[in-house]
Each structure stands twice: as C-alpha cells, then as structure tokens.
Short mmCIF file of C-alpha atoms in Angstrom, two decimals:
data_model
loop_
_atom_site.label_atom_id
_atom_site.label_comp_id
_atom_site.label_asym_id
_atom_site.label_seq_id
_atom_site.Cartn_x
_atom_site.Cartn_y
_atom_site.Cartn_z
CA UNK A 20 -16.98 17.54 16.65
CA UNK A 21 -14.47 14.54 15.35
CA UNK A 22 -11.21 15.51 14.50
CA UNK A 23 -10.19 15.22 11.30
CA UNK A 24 -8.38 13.03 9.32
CA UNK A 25 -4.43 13.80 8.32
CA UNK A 26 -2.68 12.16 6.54
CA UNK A 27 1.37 11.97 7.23
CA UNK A 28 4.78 9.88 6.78
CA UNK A 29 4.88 7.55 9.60
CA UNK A 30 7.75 7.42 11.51
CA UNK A 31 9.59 5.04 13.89
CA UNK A 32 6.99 6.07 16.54
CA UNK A 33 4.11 4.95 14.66
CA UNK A 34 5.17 1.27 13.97
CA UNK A 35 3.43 -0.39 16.82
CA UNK A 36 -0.13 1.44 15.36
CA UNK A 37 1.14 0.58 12.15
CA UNK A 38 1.33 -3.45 13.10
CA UNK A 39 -1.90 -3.54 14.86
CA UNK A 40 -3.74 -2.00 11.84
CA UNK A 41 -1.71 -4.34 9.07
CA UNK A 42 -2.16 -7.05 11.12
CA UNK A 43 -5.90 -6.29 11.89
CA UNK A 44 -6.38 -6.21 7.78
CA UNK A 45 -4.51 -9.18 7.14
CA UNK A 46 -6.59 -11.47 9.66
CA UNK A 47 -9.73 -10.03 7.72
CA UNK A 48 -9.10 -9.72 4.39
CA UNK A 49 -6.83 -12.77 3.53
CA UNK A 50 -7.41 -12.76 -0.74
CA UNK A 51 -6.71 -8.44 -0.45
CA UNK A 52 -2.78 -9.38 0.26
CA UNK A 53 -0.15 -11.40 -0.55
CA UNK A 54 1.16 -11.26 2.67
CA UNK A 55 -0.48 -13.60 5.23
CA UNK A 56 -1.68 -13.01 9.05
CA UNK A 57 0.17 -16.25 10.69
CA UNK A 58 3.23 -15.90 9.34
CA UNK A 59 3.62 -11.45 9.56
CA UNK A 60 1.83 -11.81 13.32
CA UNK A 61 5.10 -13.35 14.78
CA UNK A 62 6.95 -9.88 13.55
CA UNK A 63 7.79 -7.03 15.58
CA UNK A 64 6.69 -3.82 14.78
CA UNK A 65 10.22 -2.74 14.38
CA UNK A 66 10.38 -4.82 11.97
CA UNK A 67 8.47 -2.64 9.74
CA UNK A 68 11.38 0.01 10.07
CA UNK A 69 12.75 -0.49 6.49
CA UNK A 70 9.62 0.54 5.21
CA UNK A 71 10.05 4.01 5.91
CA UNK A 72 13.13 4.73 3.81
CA UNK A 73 14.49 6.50 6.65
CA UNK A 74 17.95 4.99 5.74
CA UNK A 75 17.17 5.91 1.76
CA UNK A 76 18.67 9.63 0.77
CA UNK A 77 17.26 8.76 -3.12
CA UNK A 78 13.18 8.85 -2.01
CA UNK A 79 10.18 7.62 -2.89
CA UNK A 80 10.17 4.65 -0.47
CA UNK A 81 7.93 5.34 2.64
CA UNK A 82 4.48 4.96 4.39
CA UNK A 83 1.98 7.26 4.70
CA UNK A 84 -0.19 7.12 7.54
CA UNK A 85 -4.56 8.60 7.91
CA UNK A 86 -4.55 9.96 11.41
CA UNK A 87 -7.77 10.73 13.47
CA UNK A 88 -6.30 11.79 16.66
CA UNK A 89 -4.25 9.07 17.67
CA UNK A 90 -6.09 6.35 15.37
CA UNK A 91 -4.25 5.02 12.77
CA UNK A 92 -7.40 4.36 10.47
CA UNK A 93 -5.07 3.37 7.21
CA UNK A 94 -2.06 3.37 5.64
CA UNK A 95 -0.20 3.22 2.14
CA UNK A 96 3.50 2.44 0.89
CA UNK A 97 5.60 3.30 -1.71
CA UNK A 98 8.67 0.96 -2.79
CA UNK A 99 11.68 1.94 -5.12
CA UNK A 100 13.89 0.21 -6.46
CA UNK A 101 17.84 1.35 -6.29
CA UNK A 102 18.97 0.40 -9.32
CA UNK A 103 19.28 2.80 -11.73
CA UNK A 104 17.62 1.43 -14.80
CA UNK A 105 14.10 1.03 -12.71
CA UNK A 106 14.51 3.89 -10.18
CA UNK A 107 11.63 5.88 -12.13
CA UNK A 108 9.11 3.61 -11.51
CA UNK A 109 7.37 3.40 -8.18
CA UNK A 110 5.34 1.13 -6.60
CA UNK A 111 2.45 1.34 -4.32
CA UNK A 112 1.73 -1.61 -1.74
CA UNK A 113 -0.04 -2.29 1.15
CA UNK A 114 -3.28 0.04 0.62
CA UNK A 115 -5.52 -0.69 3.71
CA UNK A 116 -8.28 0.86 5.19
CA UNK A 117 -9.64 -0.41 8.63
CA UNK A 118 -12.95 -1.92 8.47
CA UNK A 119 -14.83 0.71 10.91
CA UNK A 120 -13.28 4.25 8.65
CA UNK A 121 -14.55 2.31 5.25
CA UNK A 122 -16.77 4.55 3.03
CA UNK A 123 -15.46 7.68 4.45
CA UNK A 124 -12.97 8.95 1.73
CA UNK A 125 -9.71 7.51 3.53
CA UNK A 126 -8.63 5.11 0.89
CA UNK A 127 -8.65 8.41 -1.56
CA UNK A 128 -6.94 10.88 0.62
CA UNK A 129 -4.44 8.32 1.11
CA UNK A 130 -3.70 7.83 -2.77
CA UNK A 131 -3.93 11.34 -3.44
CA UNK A 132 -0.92 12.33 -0.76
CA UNK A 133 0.90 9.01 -2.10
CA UNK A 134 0.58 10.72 -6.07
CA UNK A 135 1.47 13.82 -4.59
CA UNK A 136 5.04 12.01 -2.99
CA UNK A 137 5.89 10.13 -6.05
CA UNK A 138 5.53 13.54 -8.09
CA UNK A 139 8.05 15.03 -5.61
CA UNK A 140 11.82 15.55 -4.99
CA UNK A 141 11.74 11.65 -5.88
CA UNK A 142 10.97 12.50 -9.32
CA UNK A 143 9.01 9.38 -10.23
CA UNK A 144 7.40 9.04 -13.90
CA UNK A 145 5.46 5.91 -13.10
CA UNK A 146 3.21 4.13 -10.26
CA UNK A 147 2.87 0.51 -10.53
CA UNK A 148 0.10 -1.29 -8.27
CA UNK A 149 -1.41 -4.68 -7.93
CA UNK A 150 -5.14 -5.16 -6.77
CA UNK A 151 -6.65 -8.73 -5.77
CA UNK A 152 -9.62 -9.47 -8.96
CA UNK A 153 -13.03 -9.29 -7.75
CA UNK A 154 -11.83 -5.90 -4.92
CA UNK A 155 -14.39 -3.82 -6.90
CA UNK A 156 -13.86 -0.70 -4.94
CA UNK A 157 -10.49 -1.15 -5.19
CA UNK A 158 -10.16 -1.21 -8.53
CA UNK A 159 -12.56 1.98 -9.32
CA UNK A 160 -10.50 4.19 -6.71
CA UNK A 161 -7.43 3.43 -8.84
CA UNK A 162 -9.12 3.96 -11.76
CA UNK A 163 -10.29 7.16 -11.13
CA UNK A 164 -6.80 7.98 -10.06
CA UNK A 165 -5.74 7.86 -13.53
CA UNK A 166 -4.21 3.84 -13.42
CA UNK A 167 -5.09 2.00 -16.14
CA UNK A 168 -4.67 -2.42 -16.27
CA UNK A 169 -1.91 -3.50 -18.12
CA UNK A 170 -2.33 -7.04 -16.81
CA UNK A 171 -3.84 -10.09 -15.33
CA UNK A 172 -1.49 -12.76 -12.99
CA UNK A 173 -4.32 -15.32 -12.70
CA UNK A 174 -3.31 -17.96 -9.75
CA UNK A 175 -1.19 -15.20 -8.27
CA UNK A 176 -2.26 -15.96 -4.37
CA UNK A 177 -3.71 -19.00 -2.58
CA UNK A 178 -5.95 -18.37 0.47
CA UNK A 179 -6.60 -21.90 2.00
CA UNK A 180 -7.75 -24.07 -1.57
CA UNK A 181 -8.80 -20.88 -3.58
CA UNK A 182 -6.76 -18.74 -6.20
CA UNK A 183 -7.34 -15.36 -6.60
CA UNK A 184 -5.42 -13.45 -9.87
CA UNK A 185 -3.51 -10.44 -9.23
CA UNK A 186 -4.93 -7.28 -11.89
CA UNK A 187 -1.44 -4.88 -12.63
CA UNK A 188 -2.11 -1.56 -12.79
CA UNK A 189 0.36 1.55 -14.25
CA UNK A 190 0.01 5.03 -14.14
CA UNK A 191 2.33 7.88 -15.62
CA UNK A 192 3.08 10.88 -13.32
#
C-alpha cells in the first residue's frame, strides 16, 4: 500500500526538496508564475529560508509542504505583511502541484491546511491570491474554497512574446 499524503510546515531541512519541486514547476509551467526558471535556477535552496517565517514571531508567513514518504509532491505559501494597517490580510503564493501527483486531491489538501493556518493564532480575516487566466482548474479549486474574483491585471506576465492577465482573487476568513 502507498503511504499517504501529509501535509506539514516545511522547515530548513526541506529546502533542497523544496527547490527541486519549484524549480521542476517553473521549467514546465512558465505562464502559471511570475517567477521565471532561468533566473530562480541560479538560487540556492537556502535561499528559500525567508519563506518560512522562521525569523517572524507575528505568523502567518510560511510554506506548507504534501509529503508522500520522502516526496515532496507540492507545496503552498503564505506571505504577510508587517505593517500594521495590512497585517490582516494574507496572501497565498506559489501553489504547485508536481506534474506526476496531478488529479489526486493534493492541490486541495494543500489549500485546506493553508485556510486552516491563516484562521489560526495569526488571526487573519482575509486571503488574497492571484491565478494565471485560462488555469481552469486552478481557478475552480479556489472557487470552491470560498474565493471569489475581485479583479483582472490583463498583461500582468510575459512568457517569451505572449501576455497572460493575472485574475485577483479574495476570500474572508
């Protein structure tokens, strides 16, 4: 029998996994994120340390990890902002799913424990998310997750000589 799928924080341990999958993503889905595979490919995975608010005592800034044994099969962040005028608003970036776990649930287990975070001792009131126009799937998952578009930034990446717009999603924990 497989083992199953956890989901957890990653932690300074789980960087180099983390940089092989985000790198892995990046190379094959170019239009899914702003971020590009030349220029994040020359980073170390330690590099990726601030993204696990490890150094942040005020939350809600981390990465959650899906686990299948040792596998990292995806991963999801959440971003705060300090200051204390925007501090209740959260946002979620860098949703990826490797291609072989697709269709299997991850993406959804992911989001759920990343609700479940915001609503925590980080006290949260809003998630804020951006999704490439045209990602389908995408969009449904965070749809049925309760966000709803508030927005359109058409132009918003350039892969090569196309645009693709950026659709802004919010949703109220």
């Amino acid at each position: 029998m497989a083992d199953a799928v956890a989901i957890r924080r990653l932690g300074a341990a789980d960087l180099r996994a983390y940089k092989v999958l985000r790198d892995a993503m990046l190379e094959g889905h170019p239009a899914a994120f702003t971020s590009d595979a030349q220029a994040e490919g020359h980073r170390r995975a330690d590099d990726y340390l601030p993204r696990l608010g490890l150094e942040r005592s005020d939350g809600g800034h981390l990465l959650l990890g899906a686990w299948q044994g040792t596998s990292l099969l995806g991963a999801i962040g959440l971003e705060r902002d300090t200051r204390s005028k925007v501090r209740h608003i959260g946002h979620m970036v860098g949703m990826m799913v490797s291609d072989a776990a697709q269709g299997r649930g991850i993406g959804r287990m992911l989001l759920d424990a990343l609700i479940d975070e915001a609503r925590g001792p980080a006290e949260l009131e809003m998630l804020t998310l951006t999704v490439t126009d045209g990602n389908a799937n995408a969009v449904r998952l965070y749809e049925r997750s309760g966000f709803r578009e508030f927005g359109t930034l058409h132009r918003a990446i350039r892969v090569g000589d196309r645009y693709h717009d950026k659709i802004y999603m919010v949703k109220s924990l």
